[in-house]
């Protein structure tokens, strides 16, 4: 008997066709998200599900899912899934690591460059017809030969470091465990305690996983350590940053600017962020290239195939 696989979002037709060869697929081919009640109904009936970060799975939901055996999530972070409840319910969970390393690093650097050179503001100025003299009125901040501090030095963080080297930047990193010396040398990266990293970096990029120990790890105290000219980039998870503390720092001019691709309650944005000065915002685009998303969804579908067929 074929397992029932429920899909929470629209996926490419070739991957959908592959799933249909071995499973009964309950698809969702609408661009809008399923209402919570409909998603619960599908969870109740499914043996396996294919979800994204925008489809949370809570302990309460799992109490009604007697058949559910496998959750395959598109993305690296798993903070949208109650892993302890899944373990107790004997529901296997898989994600798609590795695939996002390069595109997320690309986007982190796009945010860093966009914020430092005020690309969005400059575009608005030109479109508004306010460029009236040969020399543009906006002065940006140099990126080359500056110091970058990368908080979280896994696959994405290390790719950010490789890009920084191309800009002749000095790379510092912080994470729970220091890398072997040979790996540090290959990445031209210096391990630095977090407080020191914040004090010496011109650009701070957050790329740590989100969990209880990293919740609001960057708050008012940490932002106060940063130089006034420094900029913060978050391409990790929204919950690692205290958004109100960031709004305070920007409003008071205590740091020069910031760029965020992730938010604590996304897709809902803290209203203070929408009003904060010198802040560049993008809607969780770290892995948003056509090739990357296709590979991620394909990997998630393969996890389901392996679980139910091998």
PDB file of C-alpha atoms in Angstrom:
ATOM      1  CA  UNK A   1       0.000   0.000   0.000  1.00  0.00           C
ATOM      2  CA  UNK A   2       1.374   3.392  -1.002  1.00  0.00           C
ATOM      3  CA  UNK A   3       2.154   5.903   1.745  1.00  0.00           C
ATOM      4  CA  UNK A   4       0.281   9.213   1.740  1.00  0.00           C
ATOM      5  CA  UNK A   5       2.568  12.214   1.345  1.00  0.00           C
ATOM      6  CA  UNK A   6       1.138  15.675   2.062  1.00  0.00           C
ATOM      7  CA  UNK A   7       2.896  18.691   0.554  1.00  0.00           C
ATOM      8  CA  UNK A   8       2.550  22.092   2.224  1.00  0.00           C
ATOM      9  CA  UNK A   9       3.533  24.339  -0.677  1.00  0.00           C
ATOM     10  CA  UNK A  10       3.817  24.435  -4.442  1.00  0.00           C
ATOM     11  CA  UNK A  11       6.664  22.303  -5.788  1.00  0.00           C
ATOM     12  CA  UNK A  12       8.085  21.797  -9.318  1.00  0.00           C
ATOM     13  CA  UNK A  13       6.146  19.426 -11.547  1.00  0.00           C
ATOM     14  CA  UNK A  14       9.101  17.099 -12.194  1.00  0.00           C
ATOM     15  CA  UNK A  15       9.585  16.499  -8.454  1.00  0.00           C
ATOM     16  CA  UNK A  16       5.832  16.082  -7.964  1.00  0.00           C
ATOM     17  CA  UNK A  17       5.721  13.513 -10.766  1.00  0.00           C
ATOM     18  CA  UNK A  18       8.544  11.581  -9.135  1.00  0.00           C
ATOM     19  CA  UNK A  19       6.673  11.456  -5.832  1.00  0.00           C
ATOM     20  CA  UNK A  20       3.554  10.158  -7.570  1.00  0.00           C
ATOM     21  CA  UNK A  21       5.415   7.088  -8.841  1.00  0.00           C
ATOM     22  CA  UNK A  22       5.613   5.601  -5.353  1.00  0.00           C
ATOM     23  CA  UNK A  23       3.190   7.546  -3.115  1.00  0.00           C
ATOM     24  CA  UNK A  24      -0.324   8.886  -2.919  1.00  0.00           C
ATOM     25  CA  UNK A  25       0.359  12.617  -3.017  1.00  0.00           C
ATOM     26  CA  UNK A  26      -1.876  15.244  -1.464  1.00  0.00           C
ATOM     27  CA  UNK A  27      -0.485  18.277  -3.212  1.00  0.00           C
ATOM     28  CA  UNK A  28      -0.795  22.009  -2.717  1.00  0.00           C
ATOM     29  CA  UNK A  29      -0.203  23.826  -5.981  1.00  0.00           C
ATOM     30  CA  UNK A  30      -1.475  27.217  -4.898  1.00  0.00           C
ATOM     31  CA  UNK A  31       1.053  30.007  -4.282  1.00  0.00           C
ATOM     32  CA  UNK A  32      -0.702  30.977  -1.042  1.00  0.00           C
ATOM     33  CA  UNK A  33      -0.193  29.080   2.200  1.00  0.00           C
ATOM     34  CA  UNK A  34      -2.712  26.557   3.446  1.00  0.00           C
ATOM     35  CA  UNK A  35      -4.939  27.740   6.301  1.00  0.00           C
ATOM     36  CA  UNK A  36      -3.917  26.154   9.603  1.00  0.00           C
ATOM     37  CA  UNK A  37      -7.071  24.047   9.858  1.00  0.00           C
ATOM     38  CA  UNK A  38      -6.552  22.537   6.394  1.00  0.00           C
ATOM     39  CA  UNK A  39      -2.917  21.796   7.129  1.00  0.00           C
ATOM     40  CA  UNK A  40      -3.892  20.014  10.355  1.00  0.00           C
ATOM     41  CA  UNK A  41      -6.337  17.865   8.403  1.00  0.00           C
ATOM     42  CA  UNK A  42      -3.575  16.876   5.987  1.00  0.00           C
ATOM     43  CA  UNK A  43      -1.174  16.126   8.830  1.00  0.00           C
ATOM     44  CA  UNK A  44      -3.785  13.867  10.399  1.00  0.00           C
ATOM     45  CA  UNK A  45      -4.069  11.804   7.217  1.00  0.00           C
ATOM     46  CA  UNK A  46      -0.435  11.697   6.082  1.00  0.00           C
ATOM     47  CA  UNK A  47       2.301   9.121   6.539  1.00  0.00           C
ATOM     48  CA  UNK A  48       4.878  11.691   5.510  1.00  0.00           C
ATOM     49  CA  UNK A  49       4.951  15.435   4.840  1.00  0.00           C
ATOM     50  CA  UNK A  50       7.116  17.798   2.819  1.00  0.00           C
ATOM     51  CA  UNK A  51       7.224  21.220   4.460  1.00  0.00           C
ATOM     52  CA  UNK A  52       9.194  24.457   4.661  1.00  0.00           C
ATOM     53  CA  UNK A  53      10.116  26.827   7.487  1.00  0.00           C
ATOM     54  CA  UNK A  54       6.704  28.446   7.059  1.00  0.00           C
ATOM     55  CA  UNK A  55       4.891  25.229   8.077  1.00  0.00           C
ATOM     56  CA  UNK A  56       5.404  24.798  11.837  1.00  0.00           C
ATOM     57  CA  UNK A  57       4.796  21.417  13.428  1.00  0.00           C
ATOM     58  CA  UNK A  58       3.976  21.627  17.135  1.00  0.00           C
ATOM     59  CA  UNK A  59       3.532  19.034  19.850  1.00  0.00           C
ATOM     60  CA  UNK A  60      -0.203  19.742  19.877  1.00  0.00           C
ATOM     61  CA  UNK A  61      -0.481  19.049  16.154  1.00  0.00           C
ATOM     62  CA  UNK A  62       1.336  15.752  16.545  1.00  0.00           C
ATOM     63  CA  UNK A  63      -1.207  14.466  19.070  1.00  0.00           C
ATOM     64  CA  UNK A  64      -3.676  14.064  16.206  1.00  0.00           C
ATOM     65  CA  UNK A  65      -1.325  12.404  13.709  1.00  0.00           C
ATOM     66  CA  UNK A  66      -1.407   8.685  14.379  1.00  0.00           C
ATOM     67  CA  UNK A  67      -0.130   7.782  10.904  1.00  0.00           C
ATOM     68  CA  UNK A  68       2.647  10.363  10.563  1.00  0.00           C
ATOM     69  CA  UNK A  69       6.120   8.799  10.409  1.00  0.00           C
ATOM     70  CA  UNK A  70       8.296  11.261   8.511  1.00  0.00           C
ATOM     71  CA  UNK A  71       8.724  15.053   8.207  1.00  0.00           C
ATOM     72  CA  UNK A  72      11.019  16.277   5.452  1.00  0.00           C
ATOM     73  CA  UNK A  73      11.701  20.010   5.701  1.00  0.00           C
ATOM     74  CA  UNK A  74      13.144  22.173   2.939  1.00  0.00           C
ATOM     75  CA  UNK A  75      15.891  24.226   4.593  1.00  0.00           C
ATOM     76  CA  UNK A  76      18.549  23.860   7.260  1.00  0.00           C
ATOM     77  CA  UNK A  77      16.931  25.311  10.392  1.00  0.00           C
ATOM     78  CA  UNK A  78      14.519  23.094  12.332  1.00  0.00           C
ATOM     79  CA  UNK A  79      13.276  25.549  14.938  1.00  0.00           C
ATOM     80  CA  UNK A  80       9.803  25.457  13.329  1.00  0.00           C
ATOM     81  CA  UNK A  81       9.472  21.798  14.358  1.00  0.00           C
ATOM     82  CA  UNK A  82       9.078  20.521  17.914  1.00  0.00           C
ATOM     83  CA  UNK A  83      11.897  17.974  17.704  1.00  0.00           C
ATOM     84  CA  UNK A  84      11.345  16.605  21.203  1.00  0.00           C
ATOM     85  CA  UNK A  85       7.683  15.900  20.437  1.00  0.00           C
ATOM     86  CA  UNK A  86       8.695  14.242  17.168  1.00  0.00           C
ATOM     87  CA  UNK A  87      11.151  12.015  18.989  1.00  0.00           C
ATOM     88  CA  UNK A  88       8.511  11.005  21.522  1.00  0.00           C
ATOM     89  CA  UNK A  89       6.029  10.302  18.721  1.00  0.00           C
ATOM     90  CA  UNK A  90       8.674   8.342  16.771  1.00  0.00           C
ATOM     91  CA  UNK A  91       8.409  10.740  13.822  1.00  0.00           C
ATOM     92  CA  UNK A  92      11.614  10.961  11.807  1.00  0.00           C
ATOM     93  CA  UNK A  93      12.760  14.467  10.773  1.00  0.00           C
ATOM     94  CA  UNK A  94      15.083  15.399   7.889  1.00  0.00           C
ATOM     95  CA  UNK A  95      16.325  18.682   6.447  1.00  0.00           C
ATOM     96  CA  UNK A  96      18.436  19.842   3.494  1.00  0.00           C
ATOM     97  CA  UNK A  97      21.862  21.020   4.703  1.00  0.00           C
ATOM     98  CA  UNK A  98      24.756  21.972   2.462  1.00  0.00           C
ATOM     99  CA  UNK A  99      22.735  23.091  -0.536  1.00  0.00           C
ATOM    100  CA  UNK A 100      22.259  26.620   0.768  1.00  0.00           C
ATOM    101  CA  UNK A 101      25.881  27.404   1.636  1.00  0.00           C
ATOM    102  CA  UNK A 102      26.856  29.272  -1.519  1.00  0.00           C
ATOM    103  CA  UNK A 103      23.614  31.132  -2.273  1.00  0.00           C
ATOM    104  CA  UNK A 104      23.165  32.246   1.337  1.00  0.00           C
ATOM    105  CA  UNK A 105      26.751  33.480   1.446  1.00  0.00           C
ATOM    106  CA  UNK A 106      26.116  35.336  -1.820  1.00  0.00           C
ATOM    107  CA  UNK A 107      23.051  36.992  -0.334  1.00  0.00           C
ATOM    108  CA  UNK A 108      24.819  37.886   2.896  1.00  0.00           C
ATOM    109  CA  UNK A 109      27.452  39.666   0.863  1.00  0.00           C
ATOM    110  CA  UNK A 110      24.804  41.328  -1.296  1.00  0.00           C
ATOM    111  CA  UNK A 111      23.243  42.711   1.901  1.00  0.00           C
ATOM    112  CA  UNK A 112      26.629  43.803   3.222  1.00  0.00           C
ATOM    113  CA  UNK A 113      27.446  45.637  -0.009  1.00  0.00           C
ATOM    114  CA  UNK A 114      23.945  47.043  -0.397  1.00  0.00           C
ATOM    115  CA  UNK A 115      23.915  48.465   3.121  1.00  0.00           C
ATOM    116  CA  UNK A 116      27.465  49.809   3.034  1.00  0.00           C
ATOM    117  CA  UNK A 117      26.922  51.654  -0.250  1.00  0.00           C
ATOM    118  CA  UNK A 118      23.258  52.572   0.358  1.00  0.00           C
ATOM    119  CA  UNK A 119      22.209  50.937  -2.905  1.00  0.00           C
ATOM    120  CA  UNK A 120      18.467  51.083  -2.208  1.00  0.00           C
ATOM    121  CA  UNK A 121      18.555  54.726  -1.125  1.00  0.00           C
ATOM    122  CA  UNK A 122      20.640  55.651  -4.160  1.00  0.00           C
ATOM    123  CA  UNK A 123      18.178  53.931  -6.480  1.00  0.00           C
ATOM    124  CA  UNK A 124      15.303  55.864  -4.907  1.00  0.00           C
ATOM    125  CA  UNK A 125      17.203  59.123  -5.252  1.00  0.00           C
ATOM    126  CA  UNK A 126      17.775  58.597  -8.977  1.00  0.00           C
ATOM    127  CA  UNK A 127      14.175  57.536  -9.619  1.00  0.00           C
ATOM    128  CA  UNK A 128      12.886  60.589  -7.728  1.00  0.00           C
ATOM    129  CA  UNK A 129      14.903  62.917  -9.942  1.00  0.00           C
ATOM    130  CA  UNK A 130      16.946  64.161  -6.980  1.00  0.00           C
ATOM    131  CA  UNK A 131      20.349  63.536  -8.553  1.00  0.00           C
ATOM    132  CA  UNK A 132      21.042  67.090  -9.664  1.00  0.00           C
ATOM    133  CA  UNK A 133      24.834  67.357  -9.534  1.00  0.00           C
ATOM    134  CA  UNK A 134      27.709  65.380 -11.111  1.00  0.00           C
ATOM    135  CA  UNK A 135      28.961  64.115  -7.745  1.00  0.00           C
ATOM    136  CA  UNK A 136      26.390  61.949  -5.987  1.00  0.00           C
ATOM    137  CA  UNK A 137      25.359  63.271  -2.549  1.00  0.00           C
ATOM    138  CA  UNK A 138      25.557  59.871  -0.850  1.00  0.00           C
ATOM    139  CA  UNK A 139      28.766  58.728   0.784  1.00  0.00           C
ATOM    140  CA  UNK A 140      29.112  55.026   1.465  1.00  0.00           C
ATOM    141  CA  UNK A 141      31.457  52.932   3.567  1.00  0.00           C
ATOM    142  CA  UNK A 142      34.427  51.037   2.113  1.00  0.00           C
ATOM    143  CA  UNK A 143      34.218  47.264   2.264  1.00  0.00           C
ATOM    144  CA  UNK A 144      37.692  46.405   1.008  1.00  0.00           C
ATOM    145  CA  UNK A 145      40.424  46.096   3.635  1.00  0.00           C
ATOM    146  CA  UNK A 146      37.836  46.315   6.424  1.00  0.00           C
ATOM    147  CA  UNK A 147      37.400  43.807   9.244  1.00  0.00           C
ATOM    148  CA  UNK A 148      34.504  41.353   9.110  1.00  0.00           C
ATOM    149  CA  UNK A 149      33.331  39.364  12.135  1.00  0.00           C
ATOM    150  CA  UNK A 150      31.352  36.231  11.303  1.00  0.00           C
ATOM    151  CA  UNK A 151      29.302  34.811  14.183  1.00  0.00           C
ATOM    152  CA  UNK A 152      28.679  31.171  13.332  1.00  0.00           C
ATOM    153  CA  UNK A 153      31.315  29.546  11.140  1.00  0.00           C
ATOM    154  CA  UNK A 154      29.668  26.501   9.620  1.00  0.00           C
ATOM    155  CA  UNK A 155      29.218  25.922   5.908  1.00  0.00           C
ATOM    156  CA  UNK A 156      27.608  29.291   5.184  1.00  0.00           C
ATOM    157  CA  UNK A 157      29.913  31.255   7.483  1.00  0.00           C
ATOM    158  CA  UNK A 158      32.978  29.766   5.839  1.00  0.00           C
ATOM    159  CA  UNK A 159      31.685  30.649   2.370  1.00  0.00           C
ATOM    160  CA  UNK A 160      31.109  34.230   3.563  1.00  0.00           C
ATOM    161  CA  UNK A 161      34.746  34.248   4.689  1.00  0.00           C
ATOM    162  CA  UNK A 162      35.897  33.121   1.231  1.00  0.00           C
ATOM    163  CA  UNK A 163      34.018  36.013  -0.341  1.00  0.00           C
ATOM    164  CA  UNK A 164      35.449  38.434   2.201  1.00  0.00           C
ATOM    165  CA  UNK A 165      38.979  37.339   1.289  1.00  0.00           C
ATOM    166  CA  UNK A 166      38.228  38.417  -2.285  1.00  0.00           C
ATOM    167  CA  UNK A 167      37.569  41.909  -0.943  1.00  0.00           C
ATOM    168  CA  UNK A 168      40.873  41.909   0.961  1.00  0.00           C
ATOM    169  CA  UNK A 169      38.989  41.907   4.256  1.00  0.00           C
ATOM    170  CA  UNK A 170      40.417  40.678   7.545  1.00  0.00           C
ATOM    171  CA  UNK A 171      38.272  37.786   8.738  1.00  0.00           C
ATOM    172  CA  UNK A 172      37.434  37.052  12.364  1.00  0.00           C
ATOM    173  CA  UNK A 173      35.003  34.365  13.439  1.00  0.00           C
ATOM    174  CA  UNK A 174      33.288  33.123  16.562  1.00  0.00           C
ATOM    175  CA  UNK A 175      31.478  29.874  17.309  1.00  0.00           C
ATOM    176  CA  UNK A 176      31.297  27.359  20.125  1.00  0.00           C
ATOM    177  CA  UNK A 177      34.210  25.266  18.889  1.00  0.00           C
ATOM    178  CA  UNK A 178      37.373  26.582  17.321  1.00  0.00           C
ATOM    179  CA  UNK A 179      38.436  25.156  13.953  1.00  0.00           C
ATOM    180  CA  UNK A 180      41.700  23.257  13.504  1.00  0.00           C
ATOM    181  CA  UNK A 181      44.655  25.537  12.762  1.00  0.00           C
ATOM    182  CA  UNK A 182      45.043  24.277   9.193  1.00  0.00           C
ATOM    183  CA  UNK A 183      41.417  25.102   8.417  1.00  0.00           C
ATOM    184  CA  UNK A 184      41.762  28.574   9.950  1.00  0.00           C
ATOM    185  CA  UNK A 185      44.826  29.188   7.825  1.00  0.00           C
ATOM    186  CA  UNK A 186      43.083  28.028   4.658  1.00  0.00           C
ATOM    187  CA  UNK A 187      40.236  30.465   5.349  1.00  0.00           C
ATOM    188  CA  UNK A 188      42.594  33.206   6.581  1.00  0.00           C
ATOM    189  CA  UNK A 189      40.310  33.472   9.613  1.00  0.00           C
ATOM    190  CA  UNK A 190      41.113  34.351  13.213  1.00  0.00           C
ATOM    191  CA  UNK A 191      39.125  32.861  16.089  1.00  0.00           C
ATOM    192  CA  UNK A 192      37.934  35.684  18.346  1.00  0.00           C
ATOM    193  CA  UNK A 193      35.764  35.773  21.493  1.00  0.00           C
ATOM    194  CA  UNK A 194      32.353  37.260  20.758  1.00  0.00           C
ATOM    195  CA  UNK A 195      32.740  40.430  22.818  1.00  0.00           C
ATOM    196  CA  UNK A 196      36.085  41.215  21.198  1.00  0.00           C
ATOM    197  CA  UNK A 197      34.774  40.396  17.728  1.00  0.00           C
ATOM    198  CA  UNK A 198      31.928  42.870  18.180  1.00  0.00           C
ATOM    199  CA  UNK A 199      34.305  45.586  19.343  1.00  0.00           C
ATOM    200  CA  UNK A 200      36.814  45.289  16.491  1.00  0.00           C
ATOM    201  CA  UNK A 201      34.616  44.459  13.468  1.00  0.00           C
ATOM    202  CA  UNK A 202      33.475  46.960  10.863  1.00  0.00           C
ATOM    203  CA  UNK A 203      30.894  44.428   9.661  1.00  0.00           C
ATOM    204  CA  UNK A 204      29.273  41.748  11.829  1.00  0.00           C
ATOM    205  CA  UNK A 205      27.473  38.914  10.031  1.00  0.00           C
ATOM    206  CA  UNK A 206      25.226  36.545  12.006  1.00  0.00           C
ATOM    207  CA  UNK A 207      25.095  32.974  10.739  1.00  0.00           C
ATOM    208  CA  UNK A 208      24.474  30.864  13.839  1.00  0.00           C
ATOM    209  CA  UNK A 209      21.734  28.231  14.114  1.00  0.00           C
ATOM    210  CA  UNK A 210      18.727  29.220  16.204  1.00  0.00           C
ATOM    211  CA  UNK A 211      18.138  27.354  19.460  1.00  0.00           C
ATOM    212  CA  UNK A 212      17.486  28.299  23.099  1.00  0.00           C
ATOM    213  CA  UNK A 213      21.162  29.125  23.663  1.00  0.00           C
ATOM    214  CA  UNK A 214      21.289  31.565  20.726  1.00  0.00           C
ATOM    215  CA  UNK A 215      17.940  33.270  21.347  1.00  0.00           C
ATOM    216  CA  UNK A 216      18.588  37.046  21.313  1.00  0.00           C
ATOM    217  CA  UNK A 217      22.318  36.399  21.584  1.00  0.00           C
ATOM    218  CA  UNK A 218      22.749  39.835  19.998  1.00  0.00           C
ATOM    219  CA  UNK A 219      20.881  42.348  22.149  1.00  0.00           C
ATOM    220  CA  UNK A 220      21.380  45.805  23.611  1.00  0.00           C
ATOM    221  CA  UNK A 221      24.572  44.857  25.441  1.00  0.00           C
ATOM    222  CA  UNK A 222      26.182  43.306  22.363  1.00  0.00           C
ATOM    223  CA  UNK A 223      25.129  46.117  20.024  1.00  0.00           C
ATOM    224  CA  UNK A 224      26.626  48.625  22.452  1.00  0.00           C
ATOM    225  CA  UNK A 225      30.017  46.961  21.967  1.00  0.00           C
ATOM    226  CA  UNK A 226      30.033  47.628  18.227  1.00  0.00           C
ATOM    227  CA  UNK A 227      31.807  50.720  16.839  1.00  0.00           C
ATOM    228  CA  UNK A 228      29.573  53.577  15.801  1.00  0.00           C
ATOM    229  CA  UNK A 229      30.567  53.149  12.150  1.00  0.00           C
ATOM    230  CA  UNK A 230      29.881  49.388  12.125  1.00  0.00           C
ATOM    231  CA  UNK A 231      27.107  47.504  10.329  1.00  0.00           C
ATOM    232  CA  UNK A 232      25.229  44.324  11.239  1.00  0.00           C
ATOM    233  CA  UNK A 233      23.962  41.682   8.784  1.00  0.00           C
ATOM    234  CA  UNK A 234      21.647  38.824   9.812  1.00  0.00           C
ATOM    235  CA  UNK A 235      21.189  35.883   7.430  1.00  0.00           C
ATOM    236  CA  UNK A 236      20.824  33.284  10.226  1.00  0.00           C
ATOM    237  CA  UNK A 237      17.422  33.231  11.956  1.00  0.00           C
ATOM    238  CA  UNK A 238      15.438  36.192  13.225  1.00  0.00           C
ATOM    239  CA  UNK A 239      15.380  34.958  16.809  1.00  0.00           C
ATOM    240  CA  UNK A 240      19.136  35.316  17.303  1.00  0.00           C
ATOM    241  CA  UNK A 241      18.730  39.114  17.238  1.00  0.00           C
ATOM    242  CA  UNK A 242      16.725  41.313  19.614  1.00  0.00           C
ATOM    243  CA  UNK A 243      14.906  43.404  17.017  1.00  0.00           C
ATOM    244  CA  UNK A 244      13.810  46.121  19.439  1.00  0.00           C
ATOM    245  CA  UNK A 245      17.398  46.531  20.611  1.00  0.00           C
ATOM    246  CA  UNK A 246      18.497  46.874  17.000  1.00  0.00           C
ATOM    247  CA  UNK A 247      15.794  49.481  16.332  1.00  0.00           C
ATOM    248  CA  UNK A 248      17.018  51.420  19.374  1.00  0.00           C
ATOM    249  CA  UNK A 249      20.626  51.295  18.158  1.00  0.00           C
ATOM    250  CA  UNK A 250      19.699  52.499  14.676  1.00  0.00           C
ATOM    251  CA  UNK A 251      17.342  55.228  15.888  1.00  0.00           C
ATOM    252  CA  UNK A 252      19.983  56.547  18.280  1.00  0.00           C
ATOM    253  CA  UNK A 253      22.789  56.313  15.731  1.00  0.00           C
ATOM    254  CA  UNK A 254      24.797  53.910  17.889  1.00  0.00           C
ATOM    255  CA  UNK A 255      25.677  51.810  14.830  1.00  0.00           C
ATOM    256  CA  UNK A 256      25.811  52.974  11.216  1.00  0.00           C
ATOM    257  CA  UNK A 257      23.372  50.524   9.693  1.00  0.00           C
ATOM    258  CA  UNK A 258      22.092  46.986   9.334  1.00  0.00           C
ATOM    259  CA  UNK A 259      20.671  44.534   6.815  1.00  0.00           C
ATOM    260  CA  UNK A 260      18.254  41.731   7.673  1.00  0.00           C
ATOM    261  CA  UNK A 261      17.046  38.783   5.624  1.00  0.00           C
ATOM    262  CA  UNK A 262      15.363  36.987   8.533  1.00  0.00           C
ATOM    263  CA  UNK A 263      12.906  38.079  11.217  1.00  0.00           C
ATOM    264  CA  UNK A 264      11.698  36.724  14.516  1.00  0.00           C
ATOM    265  CA  UNK A 265       8.022  36.416  13.536  1.00  0.00           C
ATOM    266  CA  UNK A 266       8.306  36.224   9.776  1.00  0.00           C
ATOM    267  CA  UNK A 267       6.561  36.905   7.536  1.00  0.00           C
ATOM    268  CA  UNK A 268       5.319  39.518  10.044  1.00  0.00           C
ATOM    269  CA  UNK A 269       7.842  42.301  10.580  1.00  0.00           C
ATOM    270  CA  UNK A 270       8.368  44.252  13.780  1.00  0.00           C
ATOM    271  CA  UNK A 271       6.852  47.682  12.915  1.00  0.00           C
ATOM    272  CA  UNK A 272       9.836  49.429  14.464  1.00  0.00           C
ATOM    273  CA  UNK A 273      12.112  47.846  11.876  1.00  0.00           C
ATOM    274  CA  UNK A 274      10.001  49.291   9.067  1.00  0.00           C
ATOM    275  CA  UNK A 275      10.630  52.768  10.464  1.00  0.00           C
ATOM    276  CA  UNK A 276      14.259  52.366  11.528  1.00  0.00           C
ATOM    277  CA  UNK A 277      16.875  54.386   9.617  1.00  0.00           C
ATOM    278  CA  UNK A 278      19.724  52.856   7.598  1.00  0.00           C
ATOM    279  CA  UNK A 279      18.168  49.419   7.541  1.00  0.00           C
ATOM    280  CA  UNK A 280      18.001  47.175   4.461  1.00  0.00           C
ATOM    281  CA  UNK A 281      15.329  44.442   4.535  1.00  0.00           C
ATOM    282  CA  UNK A 282      14.788  41.396   2.302  1.00  0.00           C
ATOM    283  CA  UNK A 283      12.162  38.623   2.716  1.00  0.00           C
ATOM    284  CA  UNK A 284      14.246  35.544   3.636  1.00  0.00           C
ATOM    285  CA  UNK A 285      15.951  35.281   0.259  1.00  0.00           C
ATOM    286  CA  UNK A 286      19.137  33.532   1.367  1.00  0.00           C
ATOM    287  CA  UNK A 287      18.490  30.396  -0.664  1.00  0.00           C
ATOM    288  CA  UNK A 288      16.128  32.006  -3.164  1.00  0.00           C
ATOM    289  CA  UNK A 289      17.621  31.081  -6.491  1.00  0.00           C
ATOM    290  CA  UNK A 290      15.733  28.825  -8.873  1.00  0.00           C
ATOM    291  CA  UNK A 291      18.484  26.215  -9.034  1.00  0.00           C
ATOM    292  CA  UNK A 292      19.024  26.107  -5.271  1.00  0.00           C
ATOM    293  CA  UNK A 293      15.352  25.857  -4.363  1.00  0.00           C
ATOM    294  CA  UNK A 294      14.856  23.066  -6.905  1.00  0.00           C
ATOM    295  CA  UNK A 295      17.808  21.163  -5.451  1.00  0.00           C
ATOM    296  CA  UNK A 296      16.518  21.657  -1.890  1.00  0.00           C
ATOM    297  CA  UNK A 297      13.015  20.413  -2.721  1.00  0.00           C
ATOM    298  CA  UNK A 298      14.465  17.495  -4.672  1.00  0.00           C
ATOM    299  CA  UNK A 299      16.633  16.543  -1.687  1.00  0.00           C
ATOM    300  CA  UNK A 300      13.642  16.745   0.671  1.00  0.00           C
ATOM    301  CA  UNK A 301      11.607  14.526  -1.659  1.00  0.00           C
ATOM    302  CA  UNK A 302      14.484  12.038  -1.844  1.00  0.00           C
ATOM    303  CA  UNK A 303      14.575  11.855   1.958  1.00  0.00           C
ATOM    304  CA  UNK A 304      10.939  10.776   1.888  1.00  0.00           C
ATOM    305  CA  UNK A 305      11.604   8.222  -0.859  1.00  0.00           C
ATOM    306  CA  UNK A 306      14.499   6.694   1.045  1.00  0.00           C
ATOM    307  CA  UNK A 307      12.544   6.517   4.271  1.00  0.00           C
ATOM    308  CA  UNK A 308       9.501   4.798   2.810  1.00  0.00           C
ATOM    309  CA  UNK A 309      11.204   2.630   0.182  1.00  0.00           C
ATOM    310  CA  UNK A 310      14.538   1.482   1.554  1.00  0.00           C
TER     311      UNK A 310
END
